[in-house]
XYZ file of C-alpha atoms in Angstrom:
772
model
C 6.824 -34.256 39.089
C 8.435 -35.087 35.152
C 7.630 -31.824 33.338
C 9.983 -30.088 36.220
C 12.186 -32.743 35.771
C 11.901 -32.115 32.140
C 13.019 -28.097 32.387
C 15.366 -28.354 34.442
C 17.181 -30.928 32.583
C 16.958 -28.104 30.394
C 18.270 -25.148 32.166
C 21.025 -27.643 33.347
C 22.131 -27.736 29.639
C 21.605 -24.399 28.702
C 23.982 -23.753 31.966
C 26.954 -25.740 30.707
C 26.520 -25.902 26.810
C 29.267 -25.525 24.488
C 30.271 -24.841 21.269
C 31.603 -27.940 20.348
C 28.996 -30.298 22.101
C 27.311 -30.625 18.024
C 24.027 -28.742 19.137
C 24.540 -25.669 17.318
C 27.480 -25.037 14.775
C 29.801 -27.256 13.524
C 32.608 -27.567 11.001
C 33.541 -24.870 8.834
C 31.269 -22.409 9.841
C 32.632 -23.130 13.596
C 35.905 -21.905 12.883
C 34.899 -19.315 11.271
C 33.077 -17.692 14.482
C 36.299 -18.470 16.513
C 38.231 -17.436 13.547
C 36.672 -14.148 11.650
C 38.217 -12.457 9.154
C 40.471 -9.408 9.712
C 40.048 -7.860 6.879
C 36.732 -6.009 5.332
C 34.135 -8.053 2.889
C 34.889 -7.125 -1.166
C 32.777 -8.614 -4.455
C 35.758 -8.338 -7.165
C 33.143 -9.507 -9.665
C 30.580 -6.932 -10.711
C 28.237 -10.112 -12.458
C 27.821 -11.509 -8.646
C 27.645 -7.876 -6.983
C 24.834 -7.392 -9.436
C 23.842 -10.232 -9.037
C 23.632 -10.124 -5.020
C 21.716 -5.995 -6.201
C 19.163 -7.727 -7.942
C 18.556 -10.692 -5.743
C 18.015 -8.359 -2.738
C 16.479 -5.459 -4.693
C 13.511 -9.030 -5.780
C 13.118 -9.112 -1.581
C 9.294 -9.405 -2.111
C 9.202 -11.667 -5.758
C 9.221 -14.843 -6.650
C 12.611 -16.838 -8.226
C 10.891 -16.189 -11.431
C 11.274 -12.816 -11.969
C 14.641 -13.101 -10.975
C 15.243 -15.247 -14.040
C 13.315 -12.982 -16.140
C 15.912 -10.496 -14.828
C 18.539 -12.740 -15.201
C 17.529 -13.718 -19.050
C 16.889 -10.070 -20.182
C 20.398 -8.163 -18.683
C 22.488 -10.997 -20.561
C 20.738 -10.816 -23.694
C 21.955 -7.014 -23.579
C 24.680 -8.092 -22.401
C 25.997 -11.469 -23.638
C 29.362 -11.219 -22.281
C 28.074 -10.900 -18.708
C 27.944 -14.056 -16.837
C 25.599 -13.230 -14.073
C 24.221 -16.212 -11.412
C 21.275 -18.532 -11.525
C 19.446 -17.446 -8.569
C 20.307 -20.127 -6.651
C 23.947 -19.669 -6.968
C 23.308 -16.189 -5.755
C 21.679 -17.669 -2.730
C 24.802 -19.937 -2.333
C 27.104 -16.847 -3.235
C 25.072 -14.970 -0.331
C 25.526 -17.720 2.112
C 28.568 -18.186 1.861
C 29.724 -14.370 1.354
C 27.338 -13.603 4.517
C 28.605 -16.507 7.104
C 25.085 -16.309 8.017
C 23.272 -20.427 8.365
C 20.977 -21.907 10.056
C 20.716 -24.860 12.239
C 17.937 -27.970 11.739
C 16.081 -29.536 14.036
C 14.062 -32.596 14.185
C 10.209 -31.870 16.212
C 7.090 -33.099 16.479
C 4.797 -33.254 12.755
C 2.129 -31.855 15.270
C 4.318 -29.382 16.386
C 3.707 -30.609 20.150
C 8.400 -30.307 20.999
C 11.304 -29.987 18.766
C 13.615 -33.645 19.132
C 16.369 -31.160 21.111
C 18.710 -31.086 24.662
C 16.429 -33.852 27.666
C 14.575 -34.485 23.790
C 16.982 -35.803 21.732
C 17.181 -39.467 21.716
C 13.544 -40.201 21.395
C 12.097 -42.011 19.089
C 8.533 -40.164 19.079
C 6.711 -37.202 20.728
C 6.476 -37.058 24.357
C 2.915 -35.221 24.672
C 1.269 -36.688 21.499
C 3.481 -40.238 20.856
C 3.639 -39.491 16.747
C 6.754 -41.193 15.237
C 9.579 -38.839 14.911
C 10.951 -39.993 11.998
C 9.139 -41.510 8.396
C 7.744 -44.780 9.187
C 7.512 -46.176 5.405
C 10.799 -45.099 4.515
C 11.924 -46.354 8.031
C 10.567 -50.028 6.762
C 11.948 -50.163 3.401
C 15.627 -49.426 4.536
C 15.204 -51.382 7.446
C 16.147 -48.408 10.176
C 19.167 -47.258 8.306
C 17.519 -44.150 6.946
C 16.015 -42.435 8.858
C 13.458 -39.213 7.825
C 12.501 -36.812 10.311
C 8.346 -36.267 9.497
C 9.202 -32.297 10.280
C 12.460 -29.818 11.013
C 11.801 -26.434 12.065
C 15.366 -23.606 11.811
C 17.098 -21.935 13.993
C 19.673 -18.869 12.861
C 22.656 -18.248 15.296
C 23.340 -14.781 16.007
C 27.403 -14.886 16.606
C 27.990 -15.099 13.332
C 25.389 -11.894 12.183
C 27.233 -10.068 15.437
C 30.448 -10.219 13.703
C 29.106 -8.851 10.377
C 28.397 -5.951 12.277
C 31.611 -4.627 12.880
C 33.344 -6.022 9.094
C 32.357 -2.517 8.009
C 33.543 0.940 9.539
C 30.079 2.552 9.094
C 28.345 0.341 10.766
C 30.901 -0.297 12.968
C 30.971 2.987 14.234
C 27.194 2.831 14.849
C 27.923 0.145 17.069
C 29.907 2.283 19.193
C 26.195 3.989 20.030
C 26.118 2.288 23.024
C 29.260 3.400 24.722
C 29.267 6.636 23.713
C 25.300 7.416 25.362
C 27.047 5.717 27.907
C 29.331 8.520 28.857
C 27.321 11.486 28.135
C 24.035 9.813 30.321
C 26.760 9.576 33.263
C 27.497 13.180 32.632
C 23.546 13.727 32.947
C 23.425 12.318 35.969
C 26.180 13.908 37.516
C 25.362 17.054 36.066
C 21.122 16.872 37.415
C 22.522 15.525 40.756
C 21.660 12.078 40.044
C 18.784 12.619 37.591
C 19.472 11.815 33.683
C 17.839 14.711 31.430
C 15.301 12.517 29.477
C 14.286 8.241 29.885
C 14.278 8.641 25.347
C 16.397 4.931 25.556
C 16.977 1.673 27.810
C 20.310 3.014 28.361
C 18.554 6.200 30.821
C 17.151 3.225 33.452
C 18.571 2.555 36.614
C 19.050 -1.209 35.624
C 21.579 -0.465 33.161
C 23.652 2.691 34.739
C 23.607 0.564 37.883
C 24.802 -2.946 36.186
C 27.672 -0.922 33.963
C 29.010 0.702 37.634
C 29.381 -2.783 38.390
C 31.135 -3.778 35.577
C 28.774 -6.935 35.023
C 28.809 -4.690 31.348
C 31.319 -3.620 29.707
C 32.308 -1.430 26.895
C 32.960 -4.012 24.317
C 30.262 -5.933 25.060
C 27.031 -6.584 23.269
C 23.470 -6.189 24.802
C 20.704 -7.896 23.337
C 16.387 -7.315 23.742
C 14.494 -10.577 22.751
C 11.150 -11.004 22.047
C 8.695 -13.539 20.961
C 4.674 -13.072 19.862
C 2.782 -16.136 18.204
C 1.684 -15.067 14.605
C -1.655 -15.867 12.396
C -0.182 -15.477 8.761
C -3.250 -15.507 7.005
C -6.923 -14.333 8.395
C -8.814 -17.675 6.876
C -7.041 -20.437 7.403
C -4.876 -21.833 10.424
C -1.924 -20.512 10.446
C -0.224 -20.384 13.814
C 2.991 -19.701 14.416
C 5.825 -18.485 16.513
C 8.662 -16.190 15.909
C 11.194 -14.738 18.409
C 13.971 -12.162 17.060
C 16.924 -10.111 18.567
C 17.500 -6.601 18.449
C 20.923 -5.630 18.823
C 20.352 -2.365 22.094
C 23.851 -1.148 20.852
C 22.649 0.227 17.807
C 21.034 3.558 18.509
C 16.735 4.138 18.843
C 16.726 5.337 15.015
C 18.945 2.290 13.717
C 18.235 -0.963 16.020
C 14.699 -1.364 15.373
C 15.137 -1.300 11.507
C 13.676 -4.389 9.173
C 18.088 -4.628 8.591
C 19.057 -4.783 11.997
C 16.321 -6.762 13.515
C 17.568 -10.187 13.173
C 14.606 -13.281 13.029
C 16.083 -16.344 15.251
C 13.614 -19.170 14.668
C 10.083 -19.988 13.151
C 8.516 -22.340 15.226
C 6.141 -24.070 12.811
C 1.701 -24.359 13.395
C -0.421 -24.725 12.911
C -0.825 -26.155 17.039
C 0.668 -24.317 19.473
C 4.071 -26.027 20.923
C 3.396 -28.078 23.937
C 6.904 -27.640 25.181
C 7.943 -24.594 23.743
C 11.373 -24.950 25.997
C 12.533 -27.567 23.319
C 12.503 -24.301 19.931
C 14.205 -22.013 22.089
C 16.911 -25.069 23.356
C 19.035 -24.273 20.645
C 19.139 -20.284 20.469
C 19.702 -20.386 24.322
C 22.474 -23.248 23.511
C 24.029 -21.414 21.198
C 23.945 -17.948 23.424
C 24.282 -19.447 26.143
C 27.603 -20.993 24.705
C 29.322 -17.730 22.907
C 28.776 -15.915 26.484
C 31.114 -18.508 27.920
C 33.413 -18.333 25.401
C 33.311 -15.565 24.217
C 32.949 -13.394 20.693
C 35.655 -13.071 18.931
C 35.270 -9.884 17.300
C 36.807 -7.952 14.269
C 36.442 -4.360 14.718
C 37.054 -2.191 11.236
C 36.940 1.157 12.148
C 40.323 0.380 15.101
C 41.681 -2.653 13.186
C 41.316 -4.201 16.329
C 40.348 -7.458 17.675
C 38.567 -8.209 20.746
C 36.686 -10.039 22.584
C 32.855 -9.564 23.872
C 30.503 -11.346 25.440
C 26.821 -11.056 24.384
C 24.443 -9.454 27.638
C 20.752 -10.647 27.176
C 19.493 -7.346 28.610
C 15.916 -6.951 28.331
C 13.553 -9.912 27.200
C 9.632 -8.591 25.325
C 6.612 -10.450 24.971
C 2.716 -10.284 25.035
C 1.197 -12.038 27.815
C 1.035 -15.960 26.814
C 4.379 -15.062 25.257
C 6.444 -14.463 28.622
C 5.085 -16.607 30.119
C 6.835 -19.597 27.259
C 10.351 -17.360 29.210
C 9.137 -17.117 32.364
C 7.341 -19.959 32.943
C 4.838 -17.729 35.784
C 1.580 -18.730 36.635
C -0.387 -16.027 33.805
C -2.348 -13.795 34.828
C -5.004 -15.179 36.109
C -3.017 -16.963 38.838
C -2.994 -15.569 42.838
C 0.862 -14.253 41.660
C -0.033 -13.425 38.261
C 1.712 -9.945 37.857
C 3.988 -10.439 34.590
C 6.898 -8.670 36.630
C 6.081 -11.092 40.406
C 5.668 -8.019 41.663
C 3.987 -8.893 45.590
C 0.716 -7.683 44.848
C -1.643 -10.869 45.493
C -5.060 -11.124 43.712
C -8.721 -11.481 45.161
C -11.012 -14.192 43.501
C -14.416 -14.388 43.866
C -15.747 -17.329 46.291
C -16.152 -20.301 44.413
C -14.362 -18.563 40.436
C -10.573 -19.621 39.975
C -9.602 -16.770 38.282
C -7.773 -14.150 40.395
C -7.946 -10.283 39.761
C -5.415 -7.618 41.400
C -8.338 -6.134 43.035
C -6.136 -2.914 45.444
C -9.506 -2.467 47.653
C -10.560 -5.151 50.624
C -14.498 -5.855 49.074
C -17.107 -5.103 51.456
C -18.039 -8.473 54.131
C -14.948 -10.283 52.348
C -13.410 -13.012 53.955
C -11.522 -15.666 51.519
C -8.921 -16.927 53.047
C -5.998 -15.895 50.909
C -7.639 -13.285 49.405
C -8.603 -10.751 52.781
C -6.046 -9.106 52.692
C -6.136 -5.330 53.638
C -6.146 -2.155 51.354
C -2.901 -2.433 49.107
C -1.634 1.024 48.177
C -0.643 1.431 44.916
C 2.355 3.463 45.960
C 3.500 0.604 47.413
C 3.877 -1.382 43.650
C 6.843 -2.368 42.550
C 8.452 -5.120 40.762
C 9.524 -8.306 41.965
C 13.433 -8.941 42.593
C 15.803 -11.959 40.944
C 17.029 -12.441 45.106
C 12.863 -13.262 46.011
C 12.364 -15.197 42.544
C 15.397 -18.129 43.359
C 14.336 -18.570 46.718
C 10.678 -19.501 45.697
C 11.307 -21.527 43.074
C 14.213 -23.784 45.146
C 10.917 -23.917 47.971
C 8.657 -24.597 44.454
C 11.606 -27.004 43.177
C 11.690 -28.856 46.744
C 8.099 -30.087 46.047
C 8.232 -33.825 47.054
C 4.109 -34.282 46.185
C 1.722 -33.195 43.583
C -0.669 -31.484 45.821
C 2.216 -29.922 47.099
C 3.965 -28.560 44.071
C -0.050 -27.169 43.495
C 0.231 -25.712 46.829
C 3.630 -23.636 46.035
C 2.957 -22.823 42.478
C -0.065 -20.840 43.636
C 2.298 -19.054 46.454
C 4.706 -18.049 44.188
C 3.376 -17.742 41.053
C 5.876 -19.898 39.720
C 5.100 -22.726 37.678
C 8.824 -23.961 36.872
C 12.381 -22.236 35.993
C 12.362 -20.329 33.565
C 14.475 -21.569 30.731
C 16.560 -17.924 30.770
C 18.027 -18.886 33.380
C 19.659 -21.648 31.834
C 22.155 -18.613 30.547
C 24.965 -17.534 32.230
C 24.203 -15.844 34.810
C 26.504 -12.740 35.199
C 25.476 -11.704 31.378
C 21.685 -11.198 31.671
C 19.166 -9.922 33.704
C 17.678 -11.425 36.602
C 14.575 -12.731 36.737
C 12.366 -11.071 36.573
C 13.753 -8.471 36.041
C 14.309 -8.844 32.546
C 11.064 -8.678 31.155
C 9.326 -5.689 30.110
C 6.673 -3.964 31.116
C 5.645 -4.277 26.745
C 3.555 -0.718 26.093
C 1.384 -2.029 22.563
C -0.337 -4.590 23.975
C -0.795 -3.074 27.344
C -2.817 -0.047 25.623
C -3.713 -0.904 21.604
C -5.455 -3.930 23.097
C -5.714 -4.788 26.419
C -7.114 -1.179 28.028
C -8.430 -0.707 24.680
C -10.586 -3.794 25.488
C -11.680 -3.262 29.080
C -12.872 0.410 28.069
C -15.222 -0.957 25.729
C -16.360 -3.973 27.754
C -17.221 -1.220 30.346
C -19.295 1.085 28.603
C -20.737 -1.265 26.721
C -21.409 -3.043 29.397
C -20.201 -6.519 27.924
C -19.298 -8.151 31.298
C -21.314 -11.401 32.867
C -23.845 -9.672 35.398
C -24.468 -11.489 38.540
C -27.843 -12.121 40.256
C -26.783 -9.651 43.035
C -26.148 -7.061 40.049
C -28.361 -5.037 37.888
C -26.816 -3.857 34.716
C -29.495 -0.672 34.744
C -27.163 0.677 36.990
C -23.778 0.579 34.717
C -24.081 4.382 34.594
C -20.600 4.413 32.827
C -22.541 2.029 30.162
C -23.206 4.846 27.551
C -23.058 2.573 24.572
C -25.551 -0.211 25.820
C -27.918 2.598 24.228
C -27.619 1.239 20.208
C -28.950 5.042 19.093
C -25.060 6.043 21.119
C -23.293 2.969 20.240
C -23.900 4.122 16.378
C -23.063 8.062 16.648
C -20.122 7.413 18.097
C -19.115 4.966 15.343
C -20.061 7.822 12.563
C -18.240 10.537 14.892
C -14.754 8.175 15.267
C -15.060 7.671 10.846
C -15.934 11.360 10.253
C -12.093 11.984 11.813
C -10.533 10.303 9.782
C -9.732 13.807 7.514
C -9.013 15.201 10.861
C -5.686 12.523 11.385
C -2.213 12.846 9.565
C -1.096 10.055 8.010
C 1.478 9.804 10.336
C -1.240 8.728 12.790
C -1.156 5.123 10.591
C -4.319 4.042 9.518
C -7.112 5.908 10.586
C -9.820 4.186 12.914
C -12.492 2.594 10.891
C -16.285 3.002 12.407
C -16.218 0.473 15.265
C -20.065 -0.424 15.055
C -18.811 -2.219 11.906
C -15.263 -2.791 12.191
C -13.985 -3.310 15.835
C -14.246 -7.118 15.528
C -12.539 -8.059 12.395
C -9.510 -6.914 12.366
C -9.288 -3.569 14.329
C -5.346 -2.316 14.233
C -3.816 -1.925 17.751
C -3.091 1.605 16.088
C -6.634 2.252 15.010
C -7.614 1.221 18.466
C -4.634 4.016 20.590
C -6.159 6.321 17.782
C -9.637 5.571 18.897
C -9.260 4.954 22.221
C -6.743 7.626 23.354
C -6.633 10.079 20.988
C -10.237 10.825 20.338
C -12.357 9.423 23.008
C -11.619 11.872 24.806
C -13.401 14.450 23.247
C -16.093 12.662 21.509
C -17.146 10.911 24.879
C -17.288 14.539 26.620
C -21.363 15.478 27.563
C -21.227 11.367 27.590
C -19.634 9.378 29.834
C -20.862 10.542 33.447
C -18.459 13.439 34.539
C -16.542 11.730 37.003
C -16.130 8.713 35.001
C -14.657 10.936 31.567
C -11.997 13.089 34.658
C -11.233 9.155 35.603
C -10.833 7.974 31.804
C -8.819 11.702 31.395
C -6.852 10.946 33.949
C -5.722 7.372 32.756
C -5.099 8.490 29.083
C -2.796 11.691 30.017
C -0.892 9.692 31.970
C -0.918 6.716 28.959
C -0.069 9.357 26.639
C 3.444 10.534 28.524
C 4.511 6.669 29.603
C 4.502 6.577 25.459
C 6.051 9.315 24.964
C 9.423 8.251 23.078
C 11.472 10.804 25.602
C 10.316 11.358 28.708
C 11.393 13.930 31.076
C 11.936 13.171 35.063
C 9.712 16.025 35.347
C 6.924 13.960 32.536
C 7.614 11.026 34.558
C 6.599 12.659 38.523
C 3.081 13.940 36.170
C 2.661 10.815 35.300
C 3.005 8.386 38.479
C 0.713 10.702 40.334
C -2.157 10.913 37.192
C -1.662 7.520 37.234
C -1.561 6.687 40.701
C -4.980 8.728 40.846
C -6.798 7.033 38.236
C -6.166 3.561 39.565
C -7.631 3.479 42.752
C -10.524 5.937 41.323
C -10.953 3.636 38.529
C -11.421 1.271 41.196
C -14.464 2.990 43.491
C -15.900 3.762 40.371
C -16.430 0.234 38.584
C -15.443 -1.886 40.779
C -17.329 -0.525 44.384
C -15.483 -2.812 46.167
C -18.394 -5.589 45.155
C -17.550 -8.760 45.645
C -20.018 -9.724 41.916
C -17.573 -6.530 40.223
C -14.034 -8.225 40.952
C -13.692 -9.506 37.224
C -14.556 -5.756 36.436
C -10.299 -5.231 37.731
C -8.820 -6.602 35.057
C -4.611 -7.580 34.961
C -3.978 -3.952 32.730
C -5.479 -2.199 35.038
C -2.437 -3.617 37.482
C 0.448 -3.217 34.855
C -0.329 0.428 33.919
C 0.590 0.957 37.525
C 4.086 -0.378 37.511
C 4.777 2.342 33.821
C 6.184 4.854 35.163
C 8.266 2.515 37.775
C 9.422 0.735 34.830
C 10.102 3.832 33.094
C 12.623 4.821 35.871
C 14.002 1.297 35.790
C 14.747 0.931 31.924
C 13.474 3.388 30.129
C 10.615 4.423 27.944
C 8.952 1.662 27.260
C 8.192 2.302 23.980
C 11.849 1.589 24.172
C 11.361 -2.155 25.136
C 7.535 -2.650 23.524
C 5.874 -5.414 20.940
C 6.078 -2.831 18.050
C 9.256 -3.735 16.564
C 7.702 -7.217 16.762
C 4.530 -6.406 15.089
C 6.859 -5.169 11.639
C 8.443 -7.986 11.555
C 5.817 -10.397 11.481
C 4.127 -8.334 8.601
C 6.453 -7.870 6.671
C 7.974 -11.397 7.275
C 4.649 -12.446 6.035
C 4.419 -10.118 2.950
C 7.742 -12.242 1.578
C 5.953 -15.450 1.492
C 6.068 -17.090 -1.634
C 4.561 -20.759 -1.365
C 1.340 -20.355 0.845
C 1.043 -24.564 0.465
C 3.843 -25.005 2.552
C 3.936 -21.401 4.502
C 6.477 -22.401 7.931
C 8.451 -24.208 5.662
C 9.183 -20.873 3.488
C 8.829 -18.986 6.578
C 11.448 -20.026 8.064
C 13.221 -19.687 4.579
C 13.274 -16.452 4.375
C 13.736 -15.349 7.410
C 17.619 -17.331 6.929
C 17.168 -14.815 3.944
C 16.469 -11.469 6.262
C 19.221 -12.245 8.020
C 22.309 -13.187 5.445
C 20.652 -10.005 3.542
C 20.989 -8.064 6.618
C 24.851 -9.111 7.487
C 26.017 -8.720 3.940
C 24.434 -5.349 3.804
C 26.170 -4.317 7.500
C 29.766 -5.687 5.746
C 28.803 -4.189 2.274
C 26.818 -1.047 3.006
C 26.706 0.119 -0.600
C 24.366 -2.967 -1.222
C 21.838 -1.045 0.846
C 21.669 2.450 -0.686
C 19.800 5.438 1.940
C 16.139 6.710 1.204
C 15.870 9.706 -1.012
C 14.402 11.452 2.181
C 14.132 14.283 0.053
C 11.816 13.741 -3.691
C 10.824 15.857 -6.670
C 11.639 19.836 -6.044
C 12.707 21.024 -2.731
C 14.614 24.120 -0.985
C 16.707 23.290 1.478
C 16.022 25.425 4.760
C 17.853 26.174 7.900
C 18.161 23.916 10.723
C 16.815 20.779 9.078
C 13.260 22.656 7.495
C 12.811 21.476 3.562
C 10.719 22.893 1.409
C 8.872 19.894 -0.781
C 6.466 20.135 -3.706
C 4.428 20.794 -4.750
C 5.548 24.769 -5.676
C 3.586 27.318 -7.319
C 5.018 27.760 -11.368
C 4.695 31.325 -11.554
C 5.711 33.622 -8.566
C 2.405 34.609 -7.156
C 1.275 38.385 -6.445
C -0.313 39.037 -2.726
C -3.501 40.658 -2.235
C -5.428 41.854 0.315
C -5.191 41.002 4.461
C -1.889 38.950 3.499
C -0.300 41.527 1.484
C -0.742 44.046 4.131
C -0.025 41.782 7.380
C 3.416 40.652 4.668
C 4.597 43.900 3.724
C 4.700 45.090 8.044
C 6.393 42.454 9.201
C 9.426 43.515 6.311
C 8.902 46.632 6.931
C 8.112 47.004 3.356
C 6.367 49.777 1.411
C 4.787 47.210 -0.948
C 4.845 43.081 0.314
C 7.135 41.007 -2.940
C 6.061 38.792 -5.261
C 6.123 34.871 -3.679
C 6.323 31.342 -4.360
C 4.000 28.922 -2.818
C 5.008 25.992 -1.353
C 2.423 23.193 -0.583
C 4.273 20.868 1.871
C 7.510 21.350 4.585
C 8.724 18.401 5.931
C 9.937 19.035 10.344
C 13.505 18.414 11.297
C 11.555 14.784 13.070
C 10.921 14.250 9.718
C 7.276 13.991 9.132
C 5.687 16.217 6.936
C 3.153 19.008 7.273
C 0.888 20.256 4.084
C -1.014 23.280 3.559
C -4.805 24.498 2.484
C -3.273 24.961 -0.771
C -2.387 21.540 -1.690
C -4.976 19.418 0.486
C -8.476 21.486 -1.040
C -7.617 19.976 -4.088
C -8.728 16.499 -2.826
C -11.796 15.291 -2.132
C -12.933 14.902 1.762
C -12.415 11.117 1.122
C -8.993 11.374 0.409
C -7.887 13.703 3.120
C -5.787 12.687 6.065
C -5.667 16.735 6.897
C -1.808 17.888 7.924
C -2.139 21.696 7.544
C -2.785 22.448 10.948
C -0.112 23.009 13.740
C 1.040 24.725 16.615
C 2.703 28.018 16.739
C 4.230 30.065 19.928
C 2.790 33.170 19.202
C 3.159 36.064 22.282
C 3.500 33.551 24.596
C 1.155 31.410 24.345
C 0.912 28.103 22.391
C -1.221 28.396 19.392
C -3.737 26.233 16.995
C -3.404 27.920 13.543
C -3.823 26.251 10.282
C -1.109 26.363 6.484
C -2.757 28.013 4.162
C 0.675 27.668 2.431
C 4.623 27.977 2.823
C 7.026 30.422 1.212
C 10.476 32.269 1.774
C 10.797 35.736 3.047
C 13.614 37.475 3.071
C 14.162 39.355 6.757
C 17.298 40.932 5.069
C 17.465 42.193 2.105
C 20.256 43.107 0.053
C 20.427 45.378 -2.749
C 19.398 42.852 -5.437
C 17.721 40.519 -4.001
C 15.530 37.869 -5.304
C 11.843 37.671 -5.425
C 11.885 34.653 -3.798
């Protein structure tokens, strides 16, 4: 079983990793890591600081743009000595202390020549030579130039940089402060937190802290991996994985300047031995875990040893398999959380589905277990995983291995087992439920396939009996598409991209946010009276539960409500669509099962939105925007990733290089409690007339209503901007994204209202009060 042995070899090499074994940082970089500076970073030369500021500001521009601006600056200020573009790159690398580790790889992207493959001269998968054969022959074997390389950016120097300025060091203390608050909440609430609004609110983190496995000086990490297609029109697939620093607060950790790319695995072909590409980054992390990371905290002028702890690993379905080495959703044990629920399959078919209810007249060996109670669904645990893994790797023959693989749902050891066992959540506890793909892709696709009747119809079935397939009728489908498109003007810009007409665009790069808004926000209203009543009620239970699980902050009572809704929805879903029919088993997709895990996962590791792939998707998007050489996108993307990490480290050490955005542009008036009036505003005072004047004068207890200035917009404390009729009616209907409908509390009830304009009214006025 050579593949199994190879996986074990990777795990063993990572577990025994050392900073001195030559796999990662060497020379000055390693010395810098072990002896970090104990003084704040300062740039004495104004020309150097100006060059770095220009370099950072021009991240989406080309080298020639920098050169032209440099030439213009030098012409205006002849005595200035601005560094060139390449000199500035070197200055950035030296000041940040961040560099990359380059490794050889197969020219077809099959594998990297690292770890157990480091001595191979040809790819173990495709047999392509590792080195340039022409140059090898011309130099009689003296020059071994690799045909392809990839870069890994070690995380340890970037973590050290986060402590080298008092401002960023203070931000890194969020986790410890939040932990103390959470234990106070638990004592006050009889074991419950006030709300599940972060990964630290889950029972797992609090339990590990109580056991002293996570200490105040440790740094918690979340790893996220995904495949990316850089261009729509040509082969450009690659894999990217990033680090997210959980010690930062949620309003900081997911932002671009704190998300740390770790490696870009070039394509366009899919890696065949992806463990080899993950090896350098995980080897480095394991070595730092073993030795400890030396950190100087500028805010307290103290040195300490930190231990990076891998708390969560996030990925979509295919990406998770690269980390877990599970069989995947088509297997008999196909749950991404390795829960004990067994799948069922149609006789003669290889794919299993997580069906709870046993089919009628069904006696397929290994699948004919009784009905599964939805309340019995829970995650797997590391103890059971280890027992199953030992059972798998003790196989003596290929046939025995395949049988045990089917029993356990495990293909081989997870590459993450190589990390130090006391500094990682167990397998499978480290894996998240991944809400983004569940709601924005998997469940959306399932609902559409059901409504459009896209499932294969067995000879024993008839699509005319699929009463839920409302969109098989072309007129109904087209009318629905027009209704979706017509909703655009009523969706505020905070909903991101408004869903386009699905009849025209659903198969052409429809975004996850579009699917979520369409299926989970619009369809409960648009399909009322279109779907059969009992089907619509079942769909609404799903949407209600999912909306709660998609909240950033979930109270314990809301979590109980979501658990109740989802637990009712799943068995009902099977009774409506699957109907205990053997030929309907494929109707129960794995995402139905995963939805049932969401409430328990929130209790375990906090709100699912905090460990979803949204951050990864944004990183892929903005890294792709920075590609400057479309002819060689993978190499350029790697360099952009390195540059991003260096810039982020420099910003952490010198926050003034990253001034805050102007959150309150143009004319404004700051009100109390975080409310801010924003332009536009009347140039002159307005005299109120009619009912408006009467209502306002009565409210103020005045004989006559005062003159006022009308304001168009109001920034809310949560950062959203509420608009008004005063501004929006000046736009054409095609341009409007209506944000003037608000929910108000009036006479003891929630009401919906339309804002005509905003104004400041003096309720208790002095004798010489202003008209404003």
